[in-house]
PDB file of C-alpha atoms and ligand atoms in Angstrom:
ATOM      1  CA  UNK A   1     234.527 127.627  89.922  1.00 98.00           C
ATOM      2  CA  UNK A   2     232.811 124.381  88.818  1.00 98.00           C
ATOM      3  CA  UNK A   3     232.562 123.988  85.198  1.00 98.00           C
ATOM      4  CA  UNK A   4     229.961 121.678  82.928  1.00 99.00           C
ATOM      5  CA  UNK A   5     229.195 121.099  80.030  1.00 98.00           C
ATOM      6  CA  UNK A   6     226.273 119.596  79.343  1.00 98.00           C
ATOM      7  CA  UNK A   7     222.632 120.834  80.572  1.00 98.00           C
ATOM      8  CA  UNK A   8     221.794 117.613  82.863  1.00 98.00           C
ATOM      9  CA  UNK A   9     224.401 118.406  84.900  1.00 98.00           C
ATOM     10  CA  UNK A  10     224.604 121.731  85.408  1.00 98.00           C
ATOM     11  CA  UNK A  11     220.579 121.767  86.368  1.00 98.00           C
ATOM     12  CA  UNK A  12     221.024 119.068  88.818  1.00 98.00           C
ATOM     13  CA  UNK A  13     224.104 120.971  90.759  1.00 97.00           C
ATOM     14  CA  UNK A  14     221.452 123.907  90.328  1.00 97.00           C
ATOM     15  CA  UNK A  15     218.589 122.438  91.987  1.00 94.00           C
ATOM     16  CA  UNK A  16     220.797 121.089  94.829  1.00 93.00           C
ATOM     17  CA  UNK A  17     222.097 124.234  95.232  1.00 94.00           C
ATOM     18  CA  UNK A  18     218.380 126.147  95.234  1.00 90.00           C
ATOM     19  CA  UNK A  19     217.416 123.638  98.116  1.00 87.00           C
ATOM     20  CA  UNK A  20     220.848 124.539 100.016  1.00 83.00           C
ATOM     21  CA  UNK A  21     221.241 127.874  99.680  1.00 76.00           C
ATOM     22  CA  UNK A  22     217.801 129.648 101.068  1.00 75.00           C
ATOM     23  CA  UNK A  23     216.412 131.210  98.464  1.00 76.00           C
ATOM     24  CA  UNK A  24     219.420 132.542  96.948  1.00 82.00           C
ATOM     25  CA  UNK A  25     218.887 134.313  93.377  1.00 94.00           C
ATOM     26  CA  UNK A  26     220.532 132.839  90.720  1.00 97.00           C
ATOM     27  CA  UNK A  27     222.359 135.018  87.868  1.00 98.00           C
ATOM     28  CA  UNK A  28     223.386 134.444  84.434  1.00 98.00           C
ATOM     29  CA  UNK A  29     225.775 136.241  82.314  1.00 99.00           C
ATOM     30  CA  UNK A  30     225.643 134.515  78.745  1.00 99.00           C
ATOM     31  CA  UNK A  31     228.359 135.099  76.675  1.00 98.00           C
ATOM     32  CA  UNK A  32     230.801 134.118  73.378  1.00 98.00           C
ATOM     33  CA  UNK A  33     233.905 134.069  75.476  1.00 98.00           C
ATOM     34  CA  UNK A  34     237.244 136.554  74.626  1.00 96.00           C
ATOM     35  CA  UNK A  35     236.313 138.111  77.667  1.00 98.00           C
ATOM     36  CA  UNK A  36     237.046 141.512  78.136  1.00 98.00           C
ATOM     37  CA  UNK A  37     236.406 144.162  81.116  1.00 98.00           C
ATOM     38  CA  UNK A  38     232.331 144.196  79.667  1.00 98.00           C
ATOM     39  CA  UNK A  39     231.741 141.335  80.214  1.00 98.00           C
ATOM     40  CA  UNK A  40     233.760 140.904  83.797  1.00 98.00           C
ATOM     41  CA  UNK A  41     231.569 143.951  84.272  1.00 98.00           C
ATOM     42  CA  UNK A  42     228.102 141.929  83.816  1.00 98.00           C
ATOM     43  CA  UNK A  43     229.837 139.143  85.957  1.00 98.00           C
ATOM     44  CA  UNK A  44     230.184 141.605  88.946  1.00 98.00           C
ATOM     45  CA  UNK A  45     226.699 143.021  88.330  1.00 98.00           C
ATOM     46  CA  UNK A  46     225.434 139.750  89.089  1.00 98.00           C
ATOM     47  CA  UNK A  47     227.737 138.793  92.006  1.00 97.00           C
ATOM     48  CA  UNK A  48     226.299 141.838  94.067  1.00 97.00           C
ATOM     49  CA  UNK A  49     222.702 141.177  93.397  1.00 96.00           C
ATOM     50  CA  UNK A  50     222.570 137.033  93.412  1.00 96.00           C
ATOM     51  CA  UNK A  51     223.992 134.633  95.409  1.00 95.00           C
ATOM     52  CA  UNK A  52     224.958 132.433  92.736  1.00 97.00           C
ATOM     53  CA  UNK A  53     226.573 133.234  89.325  1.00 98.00           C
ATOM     54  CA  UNK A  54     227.078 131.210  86.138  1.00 98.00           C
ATOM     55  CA  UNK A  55     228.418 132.647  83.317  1.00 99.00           C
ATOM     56  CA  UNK A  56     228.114 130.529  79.664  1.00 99.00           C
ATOM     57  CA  UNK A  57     230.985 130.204  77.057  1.00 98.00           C
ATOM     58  CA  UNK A  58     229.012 129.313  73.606  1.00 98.00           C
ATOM     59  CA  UNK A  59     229.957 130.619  70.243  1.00 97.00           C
ATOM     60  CA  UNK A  60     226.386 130.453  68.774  1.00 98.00           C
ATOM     61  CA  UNK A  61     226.361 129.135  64.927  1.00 97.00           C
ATOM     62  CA  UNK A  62     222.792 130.260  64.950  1.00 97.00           C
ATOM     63  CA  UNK A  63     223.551 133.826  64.808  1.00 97.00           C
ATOM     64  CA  UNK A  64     226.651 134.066  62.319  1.00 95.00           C
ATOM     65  CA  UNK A  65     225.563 134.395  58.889  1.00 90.00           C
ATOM     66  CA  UNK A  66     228.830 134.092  57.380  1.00 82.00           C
ATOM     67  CA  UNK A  67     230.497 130.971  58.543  1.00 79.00           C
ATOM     68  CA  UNK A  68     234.400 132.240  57.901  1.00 76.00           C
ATOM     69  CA  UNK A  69     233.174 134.712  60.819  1.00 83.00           C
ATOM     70  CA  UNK A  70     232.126 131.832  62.953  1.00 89.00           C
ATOM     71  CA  UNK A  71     235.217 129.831  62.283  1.00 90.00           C
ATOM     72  CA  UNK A  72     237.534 132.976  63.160  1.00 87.00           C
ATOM     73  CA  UNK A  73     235.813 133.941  66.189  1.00 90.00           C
ATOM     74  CA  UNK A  74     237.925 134.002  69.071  1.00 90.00           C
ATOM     75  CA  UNK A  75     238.325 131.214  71.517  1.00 93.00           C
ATOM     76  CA  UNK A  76     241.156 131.994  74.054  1.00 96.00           C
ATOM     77  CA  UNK A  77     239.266 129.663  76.615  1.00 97.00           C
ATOM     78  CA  UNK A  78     242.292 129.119  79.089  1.00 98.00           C
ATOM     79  CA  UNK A  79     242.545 132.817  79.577  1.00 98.00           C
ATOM     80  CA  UNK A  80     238.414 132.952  80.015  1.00 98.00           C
ATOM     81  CA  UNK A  81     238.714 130.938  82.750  1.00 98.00           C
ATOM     82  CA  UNK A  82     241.375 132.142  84.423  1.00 98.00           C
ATOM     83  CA  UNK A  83     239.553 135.774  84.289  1.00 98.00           C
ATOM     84  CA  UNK A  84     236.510 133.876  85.338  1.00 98.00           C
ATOM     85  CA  UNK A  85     238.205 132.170  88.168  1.00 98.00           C
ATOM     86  CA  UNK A  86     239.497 136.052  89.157  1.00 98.00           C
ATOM     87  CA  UNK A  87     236.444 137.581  89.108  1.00 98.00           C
ATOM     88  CA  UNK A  88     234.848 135.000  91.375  1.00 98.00           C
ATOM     89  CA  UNK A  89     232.027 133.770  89.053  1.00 98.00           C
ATOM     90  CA  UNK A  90     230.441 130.518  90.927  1.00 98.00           C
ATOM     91  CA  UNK A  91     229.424 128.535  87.665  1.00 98.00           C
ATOM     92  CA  UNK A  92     230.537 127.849  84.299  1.00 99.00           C
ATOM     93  CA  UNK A  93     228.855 126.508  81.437  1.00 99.00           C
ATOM     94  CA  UNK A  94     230.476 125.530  78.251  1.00 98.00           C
ATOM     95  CA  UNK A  95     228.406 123.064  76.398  1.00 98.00           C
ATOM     96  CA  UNK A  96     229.080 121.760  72.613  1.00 98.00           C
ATOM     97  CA  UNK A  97     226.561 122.896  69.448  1.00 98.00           C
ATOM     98  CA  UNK A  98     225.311 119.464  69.652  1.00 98.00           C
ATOM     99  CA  UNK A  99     224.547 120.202  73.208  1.00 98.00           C
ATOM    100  CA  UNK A 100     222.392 123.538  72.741  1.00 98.00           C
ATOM    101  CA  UNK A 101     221.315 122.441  69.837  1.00 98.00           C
ATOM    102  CA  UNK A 102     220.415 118.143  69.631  1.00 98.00           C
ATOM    103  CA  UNK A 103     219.681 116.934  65.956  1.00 98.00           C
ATOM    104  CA  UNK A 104     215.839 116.695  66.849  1.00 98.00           C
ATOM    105  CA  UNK A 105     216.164 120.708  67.747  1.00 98.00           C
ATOM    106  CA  UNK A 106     213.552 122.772  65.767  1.00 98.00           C
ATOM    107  CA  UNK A 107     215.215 126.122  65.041  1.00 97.00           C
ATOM    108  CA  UNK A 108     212.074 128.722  66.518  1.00 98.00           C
ATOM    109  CA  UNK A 109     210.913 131.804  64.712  1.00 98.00           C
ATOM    110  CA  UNK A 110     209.985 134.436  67.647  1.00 98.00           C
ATOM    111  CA  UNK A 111     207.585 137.074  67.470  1.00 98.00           C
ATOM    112  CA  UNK A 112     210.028 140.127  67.795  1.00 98.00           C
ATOM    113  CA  UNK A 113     207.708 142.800  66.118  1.00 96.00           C
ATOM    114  CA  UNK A 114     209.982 143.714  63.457  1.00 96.00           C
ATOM    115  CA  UNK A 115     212.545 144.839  66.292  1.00 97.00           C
ATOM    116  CA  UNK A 116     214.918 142.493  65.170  1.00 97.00           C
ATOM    117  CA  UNK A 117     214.706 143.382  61.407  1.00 96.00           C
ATOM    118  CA  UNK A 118     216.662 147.188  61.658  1.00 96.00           C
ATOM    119  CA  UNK A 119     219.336 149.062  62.412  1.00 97.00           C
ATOM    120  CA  UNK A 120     221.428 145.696  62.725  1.00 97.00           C
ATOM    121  CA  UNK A 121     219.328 143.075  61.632  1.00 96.00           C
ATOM    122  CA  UNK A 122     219.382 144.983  58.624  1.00 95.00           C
ATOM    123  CA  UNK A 123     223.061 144.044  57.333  1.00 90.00           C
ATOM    124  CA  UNK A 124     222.837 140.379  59.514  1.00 93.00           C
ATOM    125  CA  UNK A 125     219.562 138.985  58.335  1.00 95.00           C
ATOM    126  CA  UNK A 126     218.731 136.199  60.951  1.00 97.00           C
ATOM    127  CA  UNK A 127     221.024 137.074  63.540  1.00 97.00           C
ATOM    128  CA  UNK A 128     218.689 138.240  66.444  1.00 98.00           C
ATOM    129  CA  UNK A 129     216.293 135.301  66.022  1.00 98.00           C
ATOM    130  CA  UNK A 130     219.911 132.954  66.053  1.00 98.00           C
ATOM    131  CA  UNK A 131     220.553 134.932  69.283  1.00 98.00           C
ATOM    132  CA  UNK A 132     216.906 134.520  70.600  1.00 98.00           C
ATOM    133  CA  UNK A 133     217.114 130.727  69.865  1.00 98.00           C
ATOM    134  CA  UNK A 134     220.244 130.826  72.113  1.00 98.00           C
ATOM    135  CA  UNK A 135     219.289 132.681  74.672  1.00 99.00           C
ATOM    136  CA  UNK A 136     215.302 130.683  74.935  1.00 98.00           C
ATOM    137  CA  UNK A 137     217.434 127.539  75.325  1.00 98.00           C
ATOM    138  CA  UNK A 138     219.444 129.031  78.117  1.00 99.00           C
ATOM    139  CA  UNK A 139     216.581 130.676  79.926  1.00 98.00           C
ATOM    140  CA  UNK A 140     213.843 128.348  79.776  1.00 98.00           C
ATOM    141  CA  UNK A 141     216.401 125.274  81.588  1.00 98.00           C
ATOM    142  CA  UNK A 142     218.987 126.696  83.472  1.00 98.00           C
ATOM    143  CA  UNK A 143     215.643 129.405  84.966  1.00 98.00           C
ATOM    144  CA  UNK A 144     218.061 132.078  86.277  1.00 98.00           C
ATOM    145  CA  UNK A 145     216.251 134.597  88.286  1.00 97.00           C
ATOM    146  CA  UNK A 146     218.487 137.480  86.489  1.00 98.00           C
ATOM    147  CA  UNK A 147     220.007 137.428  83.479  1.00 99.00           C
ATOM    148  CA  UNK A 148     222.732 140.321  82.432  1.00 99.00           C
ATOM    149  CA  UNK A 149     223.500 142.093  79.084  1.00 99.00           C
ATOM    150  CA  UNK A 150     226.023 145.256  78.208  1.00 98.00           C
ATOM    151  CA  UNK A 151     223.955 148.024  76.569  1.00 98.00           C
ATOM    152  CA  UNK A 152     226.397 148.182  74.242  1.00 98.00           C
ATOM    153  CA  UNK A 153     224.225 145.974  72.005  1.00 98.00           C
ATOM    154  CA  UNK A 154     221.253 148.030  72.699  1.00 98.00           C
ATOM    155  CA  UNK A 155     219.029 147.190  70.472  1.00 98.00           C
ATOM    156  CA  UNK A 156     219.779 143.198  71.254  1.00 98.00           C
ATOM    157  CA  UNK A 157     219.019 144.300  75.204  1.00 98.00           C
ATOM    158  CA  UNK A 158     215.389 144.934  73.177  1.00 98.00           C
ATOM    159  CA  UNK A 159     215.220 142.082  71.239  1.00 98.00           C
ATOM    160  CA  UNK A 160     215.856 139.764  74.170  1.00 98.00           C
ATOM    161  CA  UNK A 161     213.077 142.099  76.735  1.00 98.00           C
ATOM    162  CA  UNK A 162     210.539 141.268  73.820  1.00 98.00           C
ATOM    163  CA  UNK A 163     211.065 137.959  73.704  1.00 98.00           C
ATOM    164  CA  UNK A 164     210.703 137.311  77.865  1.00 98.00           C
ATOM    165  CA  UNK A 165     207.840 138.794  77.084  1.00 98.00           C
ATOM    166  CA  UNK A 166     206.690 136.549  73.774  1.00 98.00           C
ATOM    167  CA  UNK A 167     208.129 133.592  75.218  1.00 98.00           C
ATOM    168  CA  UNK A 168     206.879 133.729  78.345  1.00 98.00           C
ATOM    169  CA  UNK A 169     209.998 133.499  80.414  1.00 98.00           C
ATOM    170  CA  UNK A 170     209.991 134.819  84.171  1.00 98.00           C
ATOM    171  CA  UNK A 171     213.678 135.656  84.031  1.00 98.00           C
ATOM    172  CA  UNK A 172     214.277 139.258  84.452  1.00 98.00           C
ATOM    173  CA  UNK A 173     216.672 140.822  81.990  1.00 98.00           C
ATOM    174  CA  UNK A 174     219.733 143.439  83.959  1.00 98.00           C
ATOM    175  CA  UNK A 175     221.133 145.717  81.424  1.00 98.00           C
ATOM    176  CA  UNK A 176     224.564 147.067  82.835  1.00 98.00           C
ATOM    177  CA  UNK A 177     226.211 150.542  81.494  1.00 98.00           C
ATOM    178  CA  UNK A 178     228.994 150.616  78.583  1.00 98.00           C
ATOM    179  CA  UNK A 179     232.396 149.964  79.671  1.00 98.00           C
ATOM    180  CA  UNK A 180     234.689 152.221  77.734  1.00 98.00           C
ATOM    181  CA  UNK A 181     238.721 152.108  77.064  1.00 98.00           C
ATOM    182  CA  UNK A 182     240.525 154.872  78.275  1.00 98.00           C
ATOM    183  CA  UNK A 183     239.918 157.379  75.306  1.00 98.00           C
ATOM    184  CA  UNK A 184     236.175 156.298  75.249  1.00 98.00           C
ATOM    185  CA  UNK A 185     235.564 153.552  72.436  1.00 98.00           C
ATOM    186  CA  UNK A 186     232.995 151.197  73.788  1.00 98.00           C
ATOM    187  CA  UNK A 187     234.490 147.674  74.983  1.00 98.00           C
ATOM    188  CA  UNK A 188     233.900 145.259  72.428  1.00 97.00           C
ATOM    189  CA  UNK A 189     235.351 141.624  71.050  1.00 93.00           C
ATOM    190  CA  UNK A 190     235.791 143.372  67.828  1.00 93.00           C
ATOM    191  CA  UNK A 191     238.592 146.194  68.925  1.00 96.00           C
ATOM    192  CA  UNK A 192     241.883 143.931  68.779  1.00 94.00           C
ATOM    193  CA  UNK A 193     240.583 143.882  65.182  1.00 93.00           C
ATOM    194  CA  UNK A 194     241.525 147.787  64.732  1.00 97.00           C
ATOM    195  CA  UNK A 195     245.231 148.889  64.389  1.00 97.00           C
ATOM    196  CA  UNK A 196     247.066 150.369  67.711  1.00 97.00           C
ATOM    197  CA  UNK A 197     246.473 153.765  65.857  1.00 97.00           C
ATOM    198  CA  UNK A 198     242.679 153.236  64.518  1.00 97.00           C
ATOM    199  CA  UNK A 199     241.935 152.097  68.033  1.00 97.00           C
ATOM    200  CA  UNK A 200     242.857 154.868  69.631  1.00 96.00           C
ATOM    201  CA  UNK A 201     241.406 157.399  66.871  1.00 96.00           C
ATOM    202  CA  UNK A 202     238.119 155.129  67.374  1.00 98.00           C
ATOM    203  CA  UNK A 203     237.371 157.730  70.248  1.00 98.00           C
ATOM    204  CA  UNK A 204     235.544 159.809  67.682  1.00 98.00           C
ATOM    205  CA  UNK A 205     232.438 157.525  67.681  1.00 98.00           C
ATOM    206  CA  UNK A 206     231.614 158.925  71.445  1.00 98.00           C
ATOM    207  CA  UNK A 207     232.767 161.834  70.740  1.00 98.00           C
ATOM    208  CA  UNK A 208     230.159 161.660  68.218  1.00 98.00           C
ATOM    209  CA  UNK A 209     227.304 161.028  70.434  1.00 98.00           C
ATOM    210  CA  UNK A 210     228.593 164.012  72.504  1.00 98.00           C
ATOM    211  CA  UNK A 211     227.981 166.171  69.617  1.00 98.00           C
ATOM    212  CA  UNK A 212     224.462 164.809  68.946  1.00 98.00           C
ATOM    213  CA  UNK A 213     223.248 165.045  72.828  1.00 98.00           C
ATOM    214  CA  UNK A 214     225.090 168.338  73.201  1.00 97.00           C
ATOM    215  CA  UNK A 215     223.141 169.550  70.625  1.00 97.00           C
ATOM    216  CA  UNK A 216     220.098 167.750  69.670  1.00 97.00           C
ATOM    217  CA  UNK A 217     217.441 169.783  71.931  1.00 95.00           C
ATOM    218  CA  UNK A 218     218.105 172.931  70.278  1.00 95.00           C
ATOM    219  CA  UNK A 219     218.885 172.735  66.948  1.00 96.00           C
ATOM    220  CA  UNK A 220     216.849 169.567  65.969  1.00 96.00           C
ATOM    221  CA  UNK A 221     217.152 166.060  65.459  1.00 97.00           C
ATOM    222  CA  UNK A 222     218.040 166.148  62.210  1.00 96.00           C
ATOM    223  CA  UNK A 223     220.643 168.657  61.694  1.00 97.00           C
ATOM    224  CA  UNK A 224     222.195 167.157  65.529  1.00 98.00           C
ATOM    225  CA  UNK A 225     222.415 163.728  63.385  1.00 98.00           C
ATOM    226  CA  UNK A 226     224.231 166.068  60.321  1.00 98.00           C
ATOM    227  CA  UNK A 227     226.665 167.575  62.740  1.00 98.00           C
ATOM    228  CA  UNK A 228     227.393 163.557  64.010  1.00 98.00           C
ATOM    229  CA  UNK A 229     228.155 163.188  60.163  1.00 98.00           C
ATOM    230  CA  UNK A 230     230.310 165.409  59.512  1.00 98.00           C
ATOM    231  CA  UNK A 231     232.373 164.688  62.282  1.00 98.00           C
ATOM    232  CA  UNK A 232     232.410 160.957  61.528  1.00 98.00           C
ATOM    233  CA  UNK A 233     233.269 161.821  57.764  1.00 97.00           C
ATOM    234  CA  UNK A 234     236.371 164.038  59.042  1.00 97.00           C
ATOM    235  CA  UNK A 235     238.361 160.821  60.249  1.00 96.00           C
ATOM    236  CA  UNK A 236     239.892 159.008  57.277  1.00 96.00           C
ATOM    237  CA  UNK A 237     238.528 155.641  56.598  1.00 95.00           C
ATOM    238  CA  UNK A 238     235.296 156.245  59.030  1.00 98.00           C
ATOM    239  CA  UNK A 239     232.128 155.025  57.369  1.00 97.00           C
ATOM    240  CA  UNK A 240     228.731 156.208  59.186  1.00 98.00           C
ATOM    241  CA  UNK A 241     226.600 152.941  58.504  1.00 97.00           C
ATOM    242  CA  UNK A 242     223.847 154.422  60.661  1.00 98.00           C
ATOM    243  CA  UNK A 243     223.209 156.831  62.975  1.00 98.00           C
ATOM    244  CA  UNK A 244     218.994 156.416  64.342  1.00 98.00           C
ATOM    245  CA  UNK A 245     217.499 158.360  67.412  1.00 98.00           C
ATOM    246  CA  UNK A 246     214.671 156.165  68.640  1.00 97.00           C
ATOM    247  CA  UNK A 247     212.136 155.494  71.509  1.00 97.00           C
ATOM    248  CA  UNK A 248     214.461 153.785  73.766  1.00 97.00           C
ATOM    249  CA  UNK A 249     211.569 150.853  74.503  1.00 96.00           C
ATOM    250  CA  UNK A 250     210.695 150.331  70.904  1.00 95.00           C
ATOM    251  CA  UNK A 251     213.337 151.345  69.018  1.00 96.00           C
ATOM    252  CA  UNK A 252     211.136 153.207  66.423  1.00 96.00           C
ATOM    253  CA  UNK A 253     212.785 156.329  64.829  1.00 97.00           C
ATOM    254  CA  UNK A 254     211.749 159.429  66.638  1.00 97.00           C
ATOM    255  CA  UNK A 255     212.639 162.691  64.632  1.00 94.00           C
ATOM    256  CA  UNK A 256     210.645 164.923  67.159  1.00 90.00           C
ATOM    257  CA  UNK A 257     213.228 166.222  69.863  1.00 86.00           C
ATOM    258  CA  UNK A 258     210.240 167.153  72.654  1.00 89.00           C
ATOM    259  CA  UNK A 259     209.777 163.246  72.735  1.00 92.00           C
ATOM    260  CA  UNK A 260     211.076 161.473  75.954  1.00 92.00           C
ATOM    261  CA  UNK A 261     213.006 158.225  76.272  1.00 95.00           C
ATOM    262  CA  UNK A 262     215.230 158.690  73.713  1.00 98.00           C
ATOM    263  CA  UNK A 263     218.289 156.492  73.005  1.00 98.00           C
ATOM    264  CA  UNK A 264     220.924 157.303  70.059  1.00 98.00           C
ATOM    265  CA  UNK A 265     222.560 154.139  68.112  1.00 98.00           C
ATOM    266  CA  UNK A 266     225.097 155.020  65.891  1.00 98.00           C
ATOM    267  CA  UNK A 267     227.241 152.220  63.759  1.00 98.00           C
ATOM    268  CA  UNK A 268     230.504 153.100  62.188  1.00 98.00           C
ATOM    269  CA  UNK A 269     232.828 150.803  59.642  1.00 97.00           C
ATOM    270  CA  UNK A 270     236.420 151.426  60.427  1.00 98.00           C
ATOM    271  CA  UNK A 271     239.543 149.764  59.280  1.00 97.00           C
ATOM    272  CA  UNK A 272     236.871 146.852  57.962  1.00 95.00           C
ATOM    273  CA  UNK A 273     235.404 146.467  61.417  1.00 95.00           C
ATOM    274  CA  UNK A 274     232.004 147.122  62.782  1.00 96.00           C
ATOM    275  CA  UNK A 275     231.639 149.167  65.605  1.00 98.00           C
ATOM    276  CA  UNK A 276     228.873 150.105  67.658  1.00 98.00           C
ATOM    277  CA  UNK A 277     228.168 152.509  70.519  1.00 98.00           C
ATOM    278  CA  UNK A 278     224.703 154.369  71.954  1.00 98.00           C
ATOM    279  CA  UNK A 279     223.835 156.980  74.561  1.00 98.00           C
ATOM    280  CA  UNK A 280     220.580 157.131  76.080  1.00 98.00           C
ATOM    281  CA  UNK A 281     219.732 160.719  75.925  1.00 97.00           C
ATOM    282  CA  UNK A 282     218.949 162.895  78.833  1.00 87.00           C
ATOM    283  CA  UNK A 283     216.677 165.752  78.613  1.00 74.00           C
TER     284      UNK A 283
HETATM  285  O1  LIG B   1     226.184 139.349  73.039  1.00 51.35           O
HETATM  286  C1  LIG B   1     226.628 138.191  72.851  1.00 51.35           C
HETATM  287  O2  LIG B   1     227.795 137.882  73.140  1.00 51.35           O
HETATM  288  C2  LIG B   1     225.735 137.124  72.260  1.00 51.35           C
HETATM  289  O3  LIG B   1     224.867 137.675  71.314  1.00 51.35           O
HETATM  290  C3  LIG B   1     224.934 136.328  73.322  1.00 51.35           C
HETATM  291  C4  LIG B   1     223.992 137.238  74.089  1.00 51.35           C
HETATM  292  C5  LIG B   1     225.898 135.675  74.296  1.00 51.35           C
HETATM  293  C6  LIG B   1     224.109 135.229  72.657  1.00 51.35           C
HETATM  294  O4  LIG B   1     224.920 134.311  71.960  1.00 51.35           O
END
């Protein structure tokens, strides 16, 4: 695996490699580093489909609100690489915050139709336009043909379709399944935050969109979303922060079960941590 760190270059080894390699598609898995098996998972998504894969290590300031979160976000990058290195990923890029962002950079306001502005953006005001910023920056230079996301963050998987879109980009956006733990809490950064105990009690957040697909055809949206509740409220210390069923393309509230295309998102504060999940509903 070659590593850089700056953009001039990384794009130079890129266009050699475009004029070497035939027409080989390029793939990019962006990401804050402390690995885990989602994001290896997004690694081998692009290895099958592209010939070429670079993966990015870059704690974006832009998208932390509170900066004691930015300061204690992990940074194990020795053990990134080495699971990097393991999973066979072609390219890394781990540039400084002067790099992304010079002194001359303009911080962009994107067009994101108000999709960035609920459900999460509610309680992190900023935090998908920091994460469009990012991602623009990465897009528009390095020019990946794919570039790979874990629907765990649904509604950023949104965000970042609208602004390809807004923004013009020709990248195409690859959004790859959940990867679970054993007893079916979603894969996330945030889970070595939980207790040995709350982690594995955390199963009750699928088990809560279970409930709600299980049963939201025939008794209703609404009273589906009640049972959820109650279920969430039986586990000591579980705090529903939301629980939405929307149009999965965009992410408006639906409370009419005959609609198609739905997608549930469901937040839940437990043991002080943040935890999301989603199912994308069949009929
Ligand atoms: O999902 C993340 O880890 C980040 O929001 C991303 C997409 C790498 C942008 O900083």
């Amino acid at each position: 695996m070659v590593i850089f760190r700056q953009f001039e270059t990384l794009l130079k080894h890129l266009y050699f490699l475009k004029k070497t390699t035939n027409g080989l598609g390029f793939g990019f898995v962006p990401t804050m580093g402390a690995l885990h098996e989602g994001h290896l998972s997004l690694i081998r998504a692009s290895r099958r489909e592209c010939g070429v894969t670079i993966c990015s290590i870059f704690v974006n300031p832009a998208q932390f609100g509170d900066s004691n979160d930015l300061e204690e976000y992990p940074k194990p990058i020795e053990q990134d690489i080495e699971l990097l290195v393991k999973n066979a990923c072609d390219i890394l890029f781990l540039p400084s915050v002067e790099e992304v962002y010079p002194v001359d950079y303009v911080n962009q306001c994107y067009d994101l139709n108000g999709l960035d502005l609920r459900f999460e953006g509610k309680s992190r005001p900023g935090h998908f336009q920091g994460v469009c910023n990012v991602i623009y920056r990465f897009l528009s230079l390095i020019k990946p043909d794919f570039a790979y996301f874990g629907q765990k963050d649904y509604q950023q998987t949104v965000v970042i379709k609208r602004l390809t879109e807004v923004a013009q980009l020709n990248t195409i956006i690859r959004v790859v399944p959940i990867v679970r733990e054993s007893n079916g809490l979603a894969m996330s950064s945030r889970n070595i935050r939980l207790s040995a105990s709350g982690r594995n009690k955390a199963s009750f957040i699928l088990e809560g969109l279970e409930i709600l697909q299980k049963n939201f055809r025939v008794q209703g949206i609404s009273k589906a979303i009640d049972l959820v509740s109650w279920h969430i409220a039986s586990f000591e210390g579980a705090e529903l922060d939301y629980l939405i069923v929307a149009d999965s393309t965009s992410l408006k509230e639906v409370k009419d079960e005959e609609h198609t295309d739905l997608v549930a998102l469901i937040a839940v504060n437990y043991e002080g941590v943040h935890l999301l999940d989603n199912m994308i509903l069949s009929q």
